[in-house]
Amino acid sequence: MRNPEKAARLTSAAVAPATPVSTLAEDVRAGLLSRPRWLPPKYFYDDRGSELFEAICETPEYYPSRTEAALLAAHGREIMEYARCDHMLELGSGSSRKTRHLLDACDALSQACSYWPFDVSAQMMLDAGAALVQDYPWLDVHALIGDYTGGLSNLPLPTTGRRLIVFLGGTLGNFEPGAARGMLEQIAALMRDDDLLLLGVDRVKDSAILEAAYDDAAGTTAAFNRNVLRVLNRELGGDFPVDSYRHRAVFDRAHARIEMRLAARHAHRVTLAALDTTFDIAADEEIVTEFSHKFTPQSLDALLADAGLALDRHFEAPAGAYSLVLARRRA
Ligand code: AVJ
């Protein structure tokens, strides 16, 4: 066990993108000038959006978060005993709430490790980190502030010690297949033979269950979806009539993905002052705001293999509703 007196057990560092990350203005111009029009889902997560997402996780319809948490609670000890990691890097760590199942397992196993959360929301990470070093006297937290879509090659990880890379929440599903493969290849590049990836992904299932999960009766997901227009209005001097958009969530079985869209109730013109551009939106025209890809054991295996990874352990929720997998680099 580490000496609790050890000085700075909570550190933070900014991580520069390895590849240029397009700006909000660039993404919005490209997306809204395309057909169909689209907006990247990462812009959902301003403070209001993050709150709404936490509220979505509490809705009866949105099962992925609680199902993943149950898998982590049930298998956390087995996973950490098997991984025996010295360093745990988590992509998109957010509140690190679910990660506590893994840290509790380390505690129970008297197996110390250091934790490297990597996320854009610095304050959320530092608040979570302060609570973690308080609750786990043996833990060091090194918060990495940045956008993991800008690449992982600049991460200041220790060169020695076993790594466990954690990517939870089904967030890999937001990437289109090519980008998902690219993300996994970047992760594989951080791994040596003894290192592991812990990945959480949602599974293909009945369309009604999937569509309900993305269109809850209370309208929380609808508010989350519309919130991206508030972000554009605030950040780009826009005049989107937010309430003139209907929320839609459709499961496209051919692409095995949920598509979230915003549909205009009537025709209108939108001006984004910061882009010095106007857009004429037709009645019932849609803006695609998120893809959430769902996997089968076969499609997950194939995606991992394409990225040079091999499935090692598979923890499945009842009825195959969700998958938590451990993968290692393919020999
Ligand atoms: C946090 C990205 C995994 O795609 O299921 C929840 C976000 N979108 N409800 C998902 C989300 C609509 C969520 N991820």
CSV table of C-alpha atoms and ligand atoms in Angstrom, one decimal:
chain,number,residue,atom,x,y,z
A,1,MET,CA,0.0,0.0,0.0
A,2,ARG,CA,1.3,3.5,-0.8
A,3,ASN,CA,2.1,6.0,1.9
A,4,PRO,CA,-1.0,8.2,2.4
A,5,GLU,CA,1.3,11.1,3.2
A,6,LYS,CA,2.4,11.1,-0.4
A,7,ALA,CA,2.0,14.7,-1.4
A,8,ALA,CA,0.0,15.4,-4.6
A,9,ARG,CA,-2.2,12.3,-5.1
A,10,LEU,CA,-4.5,14.3,-7.4
A,11,THR,CA,-2.7,15.9,-10.4
A,12,SER,CA,-4.1,17.3,-13.7
A,13,ALA,CA,-2.5,18.0,-17.0
A,14,ALA,CA,-3.8,19.3,-20.4
A,15,VAL,CA,-3.2,16.9,-23.3
A,16,ALA,CA,-2.7,18.4,-26.7
A,17,PRO,CA,-4.5,16.7,-29.6
A,18,ALA,CA,-2.2,14.5,-31.6
A,19,THR,CA,-4.3,15.2,-34.7
A,20,PRO,CA,-6.1,18.5,-35.2
A,21,VAL,CA,-9.6,18.5,-33.7
A,22,SER,CA,-12.1,20.6,-35.7
A,23,THR,CA,-13.7,23.4,-33.9
A,24,LEU,CA,-17.4,23.8,-33.1
A,25,ALA,CA,-17.7,26.4,-35.9
A,26,GLU,CA,-16.1,24.1,-38.4
A,27,ASP,CA,-18.2,21.1,-37.4
A,28,VAL,CA,-21.4,23.1,-37.5
A,29,ARG,CA,-20.7,24.7,-40.8
A,30,ALA,CA,-19.8,21.3,-42.4
A,31,GLY,CA,-22.7,19.5,-40.7
A,32,LEU,CA,-25.5,22.0,-41.5
A,33,LEU,CA,-24.4,22.4,-45.1
A,34,SER,CA,-24.6,18.6,-45.6
A,35,ARG,CA,-27.6,16.5,-46.7
A,36,PRO,CA,-28.9,15.1,-44.5
A,37,ARG,CA,-27.8,17.9,-42.1
A,38,TRP,CA,-26.0,16.6,-39.0
A,39,LEU,CA,-24.3,17.7,-35.8
A,40,PRO,CA,-21.6,15.8,-33.8
A,41,PRO,CA,-23.0,14.4,-30.5
A,42,LYS,CA,-20.1,15.7,-28.5
A,43,TYR,CA,-21.7,19.1,-28.5
A,44,PHE,CA,-24.6,17.8,-26.4
A,45,TYR,CA,-22.4,17.9,-23.3
A,46,ASP,CA,-22.4,21.4,-21.9
A,47,ASP,CA,-23.3,21.7,-18.2
A,48,ARG,CA,-27.0,21.4,-19.0
A,49,GLY,CA,-26.5,18.5,-21.4
A,50,SER,CA,-24.4,16.6,-18.9
A,51,GLU,CA,-27.1,17.1,-16.3
A,52,LEU,CA,-29.7,15.9,-18.7
A,53,PHE,CA,-27.7,12.8,-19.6
A,54,GLU,CA,-27.4,12.0,-15.9
A,55,ALA,CA,-31.2,12.3,-15.7
A,56,ILE,CA,-31.6,10.1,-18.8
A,57,CYS,CA,-29.7,7.4,-16.9
A,58,GLU,CA,-32.4,7.5,-14.2
A,59,THR,CA,-35.3,7.0,-16.7
A,60,PRO,CA,-36.9,3.6,-16.6
A,61,GLU,CA,-36.4,3.2,-20.4
A,62,TYR,CA,-32.7,3.9,-20.7
A,63,TYR,CA,-31.2,0.6,-19.5
A,64,PRO,CA,-27.6,0.8,-20.8
A,65,SER,CA,-26.0,2.6,-17.9
A,66,ARG,CA,-27.6,0.7,-15.0
A,67,THR,CA,-27.1,-2.6,-16.9
A,68,GLU,CA,-23.4,-1.9,-17.4
A,69,ALA,CA,-23.1,-0.8,-13.7
A,70,ALA,CA,-24.6,-4.1,-12.6
A,71,LEU,CA,-22.1,-6.0,-14.8
A,72,LEU,CA,-19.2,-4.0,-13.2
A,73,ALA,CA,-20.6,-4.7,-9.7
A,74,ALA,CA,-20.9,-8.4,-10.4
A,75,HIS,CA,-17.6,-8.9,-12.2
A,76,GLY,CA,-15.4,-6.1,-11.0
A,77,ARG,CA,-13.3,-8.3,-8.7
A,78,GLU,CA,-12.8,-10.9,-11.4
A,79,ILE,CA,-11.8,-8.2,-13.9
A,80,MET,CA,-9.3,-6.5,-11.6
A,81,GLU,CA,-7.9,-9.8,-10.4
A,82,TYR,CA,-7.3,-10.8,-14.0
A,83,ALA,CA,-6.0,-7.5,-15.2
A,84,ARG,CA,-3.7,-6.9,-12.2
A,85,CYS,CA,-3.1,-3.4,-13.6
A,86,ASP,CA,-0.7,-0.8,-12.3
A,87,HIS,CA,-2.3,2.0,-14.3
A,88,MET,CA,-6.0,2.4,-15.3
A,89,LEU,CA,-6.6,4.8,-18.2
A,90,GLU,CA,-10.3,5.7,-18.7
A,91,LEU,CA,-11.5,7.4,-21.9
A,92,GLY,CA,-14.5,9.8,-21.4
A,93,SER,CA,-14.5,9.2,-17.6
A,94,GLY,CA,-17.1,11.8,-16.8
A,95,SER,CA,-18.2,11.4,-13.2
A,96,SER,CA,-16.2,8.2,-12.8
A,97,ARG,CA,-19.2,6.9,-10.9
A,98,LYS,CA,-19.1,3.4,-12.5
A,99,THR,CA,-15.3,3.2,-12.2
A,100,ARG,CA,-15.8,2.9,-8.4
A,101,HIS,CA,-16.9,-0.7,-8.9
A,102,LEU,CA,-13.4,-1.4,-10.3
A,103,LEU,CA,-11.7,0.6,-7.5
A,104,ASP,CA,-13.7,-1.1,-4.9
A,105,ALA,CA,-12.4,-4.4,-6.3
A,106,CYS,CA,-8.8,-3.2,-6.1
A,107,ASP,CA,-9.5,-2.2,-2.5
A,108,ALA,CA,-10.9,-5.7,-1.7
A,109,LEU,CA,-7.9,-7.3,-3.4
A,110,SER,CA,-5.4,-4.9,-1.7
A,111,GLN,CA,-4.2,-4.2,-5.3
A,112,ALA,CA,-3.2,-0.6,-5.7
A,113,CYS,CA,-3.1,1.1,-9.0
A,114,SER,CA,-3.1,4.7,-10.4
A,115,TYR,CA,-6.0,6.1,-12.2
A,116,TRP,CA,-5.8,8.3,-15.4
A,117,PRO,CA,-9.2,9.7,-16.3
A,118,PHE,CA,-9.2,11.4,-19.7
A,119,ASP,CA,-12.1,13.8,-20.5
A,120,VAL,CA,-12.9,17.2,-21.8
A,121,SER,CA,-14.8,18.3,-18.7
A,122,ALA,CA,-11.9,19.4,-16.4
A,123,GLN,CA,-14.0,20.5,-13.5
A,124,MET,CA,-16.1,17.3,-13.4
A,125,MET,CA,-12.9,15.2,-13.5
A,126,LEU,CA,-11.2,17.2,-10.7
A,127,ASP,CA,-14.3,17.1,-8.5
A,128,ALA,CA,-14.5,13.3,-9.1
A,129,GLY,CA,-10.8,12.9,-8.5
A,130,ALA,CA,-10.9,14.8,-5.2
A,131,ALA,CA,-13.6,12.4,-4.0
A,132,LEU,CA,-11.7,9.4,-5.2
A,133,VAL,CA,-8.4,10.2,-3.5
A,134,GLN,CA,-10.5,10.8,-0.3
A,135,ASP,CA,-12.3,7.5,-0.5
A,136,TYR,CA,-9.3,5.4,-1.7
A,137,PRO,CA,-6.3,6.2,0.4
A,138,TRP,CA,-4.0,4.1,-1.8
A,139,LEU,CA,-5.1,5.7,-5.1
A,140,ASP,CA,-3.3,8.4,-7.2
A,141,VAL,CA,-5.4,10.2,-9.7
A,142,HIS,CA,-3.8,11.9,-12.7
A,143,ALA,CA,-6.6,13.8,-14.6
A,144,LEU,CA,-5.9,14.2,-18.3
A,145,ILE,CA,-7.8,17.1,-19.8
A,146,GLY,CA,-8.5,16.9,-23.5
A,147,ASP,CA,-10.5,15.4,-26.4
A,148,TYR,CA,-9.8,11.8,-27.0
A,149,THR,CA,-11.0,12.1,-30.6
A,150,GLY,CA,-7.8,14.1,-31.1
A,151,GLY,CA,-5.8,10.9,-30.6
A,152,LEU,CA,-4.1,9.0,-27.7
A,153,SER,CA,-0.4,9.3,-28.7
A,154,ASN,CA,0.2,12.3,-26.5
A,155,LEU,CA,-0.9,10.8,-23.3
A,156,PRO,CA,1.8,11.1,-20.6
A,157,LEU,CA,1.4,7.5,-19.3
A,158,PRO,CA,4.2,5.8,-17.4
A,159,THR,CA,6.3,3.6,-19.7
A,160,THR,CA,6.4,0.7,-17.2
A,161,GLY,CA,3.7,-1.2,-15.5
A,162,ARG,CA,0.6,-3.0,-16.7
A,163,ARG,CA,-2.2,-1.0,-18.2
A,164,LEU,CA,-6.0,-1.4,-18.2
A,165,ILE,CA,-7.7,0.8,-20.7
A,166,VAL,CA,-11.3,1.4,-19.8
A,167,PHE,CA,-13.9,2.6,-22.3
A,168,LEU,CA,-17.4,2.4,-20.9
A,169,GLY,CA,-20.9,3.6,-21.4
A,170,GLY,CA,-21.4,2.3,-25.0
A,171,THR,CA,-19.7,5.5,-26.2
A,172,LEU,CA,-17.8,3.6,-28.9
A,173,GLY,CA,-21.2,3.2,-30.4
A,174,ASN,CA,-21.3,6.9,-31.3
A,175,PHE,CA,-18.5,6.4,-33.7
A,176,GLU,CA,-19.3,5.4,-37.3
A,177,PRO,CA,-17.7,2.0,-38.1
A,178,GLY,CA,-14.5,3.4,-39.7
A,179,ALA,CA,-13.9,5.8,-36.8
A,180,ALA,CA,-14.7,3.1,-34.3
A,181,ARG,CA,-12.0,1.0,-35.8
A,182,GLY,CA,-9.6,3.9,-35.8
A,183,MET,CA,-10.3,4.6,-32.1
A,184,LEU,CA,-9.7,0.9,-31.2
A,185,GLU,CA,-6.5,0.9,-33.2
A,186,GLN,CA,-5.3,3.9,-31.2
A,187,ILE,CA,-6.2,2.1,-28.0
A,188,ALA,CA,-4.3,-1.1,-29.3
A,189,ALA,CA,-1.3,1.1,-30.0
A,190,LEU,CA,-1.2,1.9,-26.2
A,191,MET,CA,-1.2,-1.7,-25.3
A,192,ARG,CA,1.6,-4.2,-24.7
A,193,ASP,CA,1.1,-8.0,-24.5
A,194,ASP,CA,0.0,-7.9,-20.8
A,195,ASP,CA,-2.3,-5.0,-21.1
A,196,LEU,CA,-6.1,-5.2,-21.5
A,197,LEU,CA,-9.0,-3.1,-22.8
A,198,LEU,CA,-12.3,-3.1,-20.8
A,199,LEU,CA,-15.0,-2.1,-23.2
A,200,GLY,CA,-18.7,-1.6,-22.6
A,201,VAL,CA,-21.1,-1.8,-25.6
A,202,ASP,CA,-24.8,-2.0,-26.1
A,203,ARG,CA,-26.3,-4.9,-28.0
A,204,VAL,CA,-28.8,-5.2,-30.9
A,205,LYS,CA,-32.2,-6.1,-29.6
A,206,ASP,CA,-36.0,-5.5,-30.2
A,207,SER,CA,-36.5,-2.1,-31.9
A,208,ALA,CA,-39.3,-1.1,-29.5
A,209,ILE,CA,-36.9,-1.5,-26.5
A,210,LEU,CA,-34.2,0.5,-28.3
A,211,GLU,CA,-36.4,3.3,-29.5
A,212,ALA,CA,-38.0,3.7,-26.1
A,213,ALA,CA,-34.5,3.9,-24.5
A,214,TYR,CA,-33.8,6.9,-26.7
A,215,ASP,CA,-37.3,8.5,-26.5
A,216,ASP,CA,-38.4,8.2,-22.8
A,217,ALA,CA,-42.0,9.0,-21.9
A,218,ALA,CA,-40.8,11.9,-19.6
A,219,GLY,CA,-39.2,13.6,-22.6
A,220,THR,CA,-35.7,13.8,-20.9
A,221,THR,CA,-34.0,12.5,-24.0
A,222,ALA,CA,-36.0,14.9,-26.2
A,223,ALA,CA,-34.8,17.8,-24.0
A,224,PHE,CA,-31.2,16.5,-24.2
A,225,ASN,CA,-31.5,16.3,-28.0
A,226,ARG,CA,-32.9,19.8,-28.4
A,227,ASN,CA,-30.2,21.2,-26.0
A,228,VAL,CA,-27.6,21.0,-28.8
A,229,LEU,CA,-29.5,23.8,-30.5
A,230,ARG,CA,-29.2,25.9,-27.3
A,231,VAL,CA,-25.5,25.3,-27.4
A,232,LEU,CA,-25.3,26.5,-31.0
A,233,ASN,CA,-27.5,29.6,-30.2
A,234,ARG,CA,-25.2,30.5,-27.2
A,235,GLU,CA,-21.8,29.6,-28.7
A,236,LEU,CA,-22.4,30.7,-32.3
A,237,GLY,CA,-24.9,33.6,-31.9
A,238,GLY,CA,-27.7,31.5,-33.4
A,239,ASP,CA,-31.5,31.9,-33.4
A,240,PHE,CA,-32.6,28.3,-33.7
A,241,PRO,CA,-36.3,28.2,-32.6
A,242,VAL,CA,-35.5,25.3,-30.2
A,243,ASP,CA,-39.1,24.4,-29.4
A,244,SER,CA,-39.9,24.2,-33.1
A,245,TYR,CA,-38.0,20.9,-33.3
A,246,ARG,CA,-39.5,17.5,-32.7
A,247,HIS,CA,-37.3,14.8,-31.2
A,248,ARG,CA,-37.0,11.5,-33.1
A,249,ALA,CA,-35.2,8.2,-32.3
A,250,VAL,CA,-35.3,5.5,-34.9
A,251,PHE,CA,-33.6,2.1,-34.9
A,252,ASP,CA,-32.0,1.5,-38.4
A,253,ARG,CA,-31.6,-2.3,-38.3
A,254,ALA,CA,-29.5,-2.3,-41.5
A,255,HIS,CA,-26.8,-0.2,-39.8
A,256,ALA,CA,-27.5,-1.6,-36.4
A,257,ARG,CA,-27.8,1.8,-34.9
A,258,ILE,CA,-30.2,4.2,-33.2
A,259,GLU,CA,-30.4,7.5,-35.1
A,260,MET,CA,-31.4,10.5,-33.1
A,261,ARG,CA,-32.8,13.4,-35.1
A,262,LEU,CA,-34.4,16.8,-34.7
A,263,ALA,CA,-37.3,17.4,-37.2
A,264,ALA,CA,-38.5,20.9,-37.9
A,265,ARG,CA,-42.2,21.4,-37.2
A,266,HIS,CA,-42.4,24.2,-39.8
A,267,ALA,CA,-40.2,25.9,-42.4
A,268,HIS,CA,-37.9,28.7,-41.1
A,269,ARG,CA,-34.6,30.4,-41.6
A,270,VAL,CA,-31.8,30.1,-39.1
A,271,THR,CA,-28.9,32.6,-38.8
A,272,LEU,CA,-25.6,31.7,-37.1
A,273,ALA,CA,-24.0,35.1,-36.6
A,274,ALA,CA,-20.6,33.7,-35.7
A,275,LEU,CA,-20.5,31.8,-39.1
A,276,ASP,CA,-22.1,34.8,-40.9
A,277,THR,CA,-24.4,32.1,-42.5
A,278,THR,CA,-28.1,31.5,-42.7
A,279,PHE,CA,-29.8,28.1,-43.3
A,280,ASP,CA,-33.3,27.6,-44.8
A,281,ILE,CA,-34.8,24.7,-43.0
A,282,ALA,CA,-37.8,23.1,-44.7
A,283,ALA,CA,-40.9,21.8,-42.8
A,284,ASP,CA,-40.2,18.3,-41.4
A,285,GLU,CA,-36.5,18.5,-42.5
A,286,GLU,CA,-34.3,16.6,-40.1
A,287,ILE,CA,-30.9,17.2,-38.5
A,288,VAL,CA,-29.1,14.0,-37.5
A,289,THR,CA,-27.7,14.5,-34.0
A,290,GLU,CA,-26.4,11.1,-32.9
A,291,PHE,CA,-25.7,7.6,-34.0
A,292,SER,CA,-25.6,4.9,-31.3
A,293,HIS,CA,-24.4,1.7,-32.9
A,294,LYS,CA,-25.5,-1.6,-31.3
A,295,PHE,CA,-23.5,-4.8,-31.5
A,296,THR,CA,-23.9,-8.5,-31.8
A,297,PRO,CA,-21.1,-10.8,-30.4
A,298,GLN,CA,-20.1,-11.4,-34.1
A,299,SER,CA,-20.0,-7.7,-35.1
A,300,LEU,CA,-18.1,-6.9,-31.9
A,301,ASP,CA,-15.6,-9.7,-32.5
A,302,ALA,CA,-15.1,-8.5,-36.1
A,303,LEU,CA,-14.6,-4.9,-35.1
A,304,LEU,CA,-12.0,-5.8,-32.4
A,305,ALA,CA,-10.2,-8.1,-34.9
A,306,ASP,CA,-10.1,-5.4,-37.5
A,307,ALA,CA,-8.4,-3.2,-35.0
A,308,GLY,CA,-5.8,-5.8,-34.0
A,309,LEU,CA,-7.5,-6.8,-30.8
A,310,ALA,CA,-8.9,-10.2,-29.6
A,311,LEU,CA,-11.7,-10.8,-27.2
A,312,ASP,CA,-10.5,-12.4,-24.0
A,313,ARG,CA,-13.4,-12.3,-21.6
A,314,HIS,CA,-17.1,-11.6,-22.3
A,315,PHE,CA,-19.4,-10.6,-19.5
A,316,GLU,CA,-23.0,-10.6,-20.8
A,317,ALA,CA,-26.1,-9.1,-19.2
A,318,PRO,CA,-29.2,-11.3,-18.9
A,319,ALA,CA,-30.7,-12.0,-22.3
A,320,GLY,CA,-27.6,-10.5,-24.0
A,321,ALA,CA,-28.9,-7.0,-23.3
A,322,TYR,CA,-25.4,-5.5,-22.9
A,323,SER,CA,-21.7,-6.6,-23.2
A,324,LEU,CA,-18.7,-5.8,-21.1
A,325,VAL,CA,-15.6,-7.3,-22.7
A,326,LEU,CA,-11.9,-7.6,-21.9
A,327,ALA,CA,-9.7,-7.6,-25.0
A,328,ARG,CA,-6.0,-7.9,-25.6
A,329,ARG,CA,-3.7,-7.2,-28.5
A,330,ARG,CA,-3.8,-10.0,-31.0
A,331,ALA,CA,-0.6,-11.9,-31.1
B,1,AVJ,C1,-23.4,8.2,-23.5
B,1,AVJ,C2,-23.1,8.2,-25.8
B,1,AVJ,C3,-23.4,6.2,-24.7
B,1,AVJ,O1,-25.5,6.8,-27.1
B,1,AVJ,O2,-26.5,5.7,-25.5
B,1,AVJ,C4,-28.2,8.6,-24.3
B,1,AVJ,C5,-25.8,9.0,-25.1
B,1,AVJ,N1,-27.9,9.5,-26.2
B,1,AVJ,N2,-29.4,8.9,-24.8
B,1,AVJ,C6,-25.8,6.6,-25.9
B,1,AVJ,C7,-27.3,9.0,-25.2
B,1,AVJ,C8,-29.3,9.4,-25.9
B,1,AVJ,C9,-25.3,7.6,-24.8
B,1,AVJ,N3,-23.8,7.5,-24.7
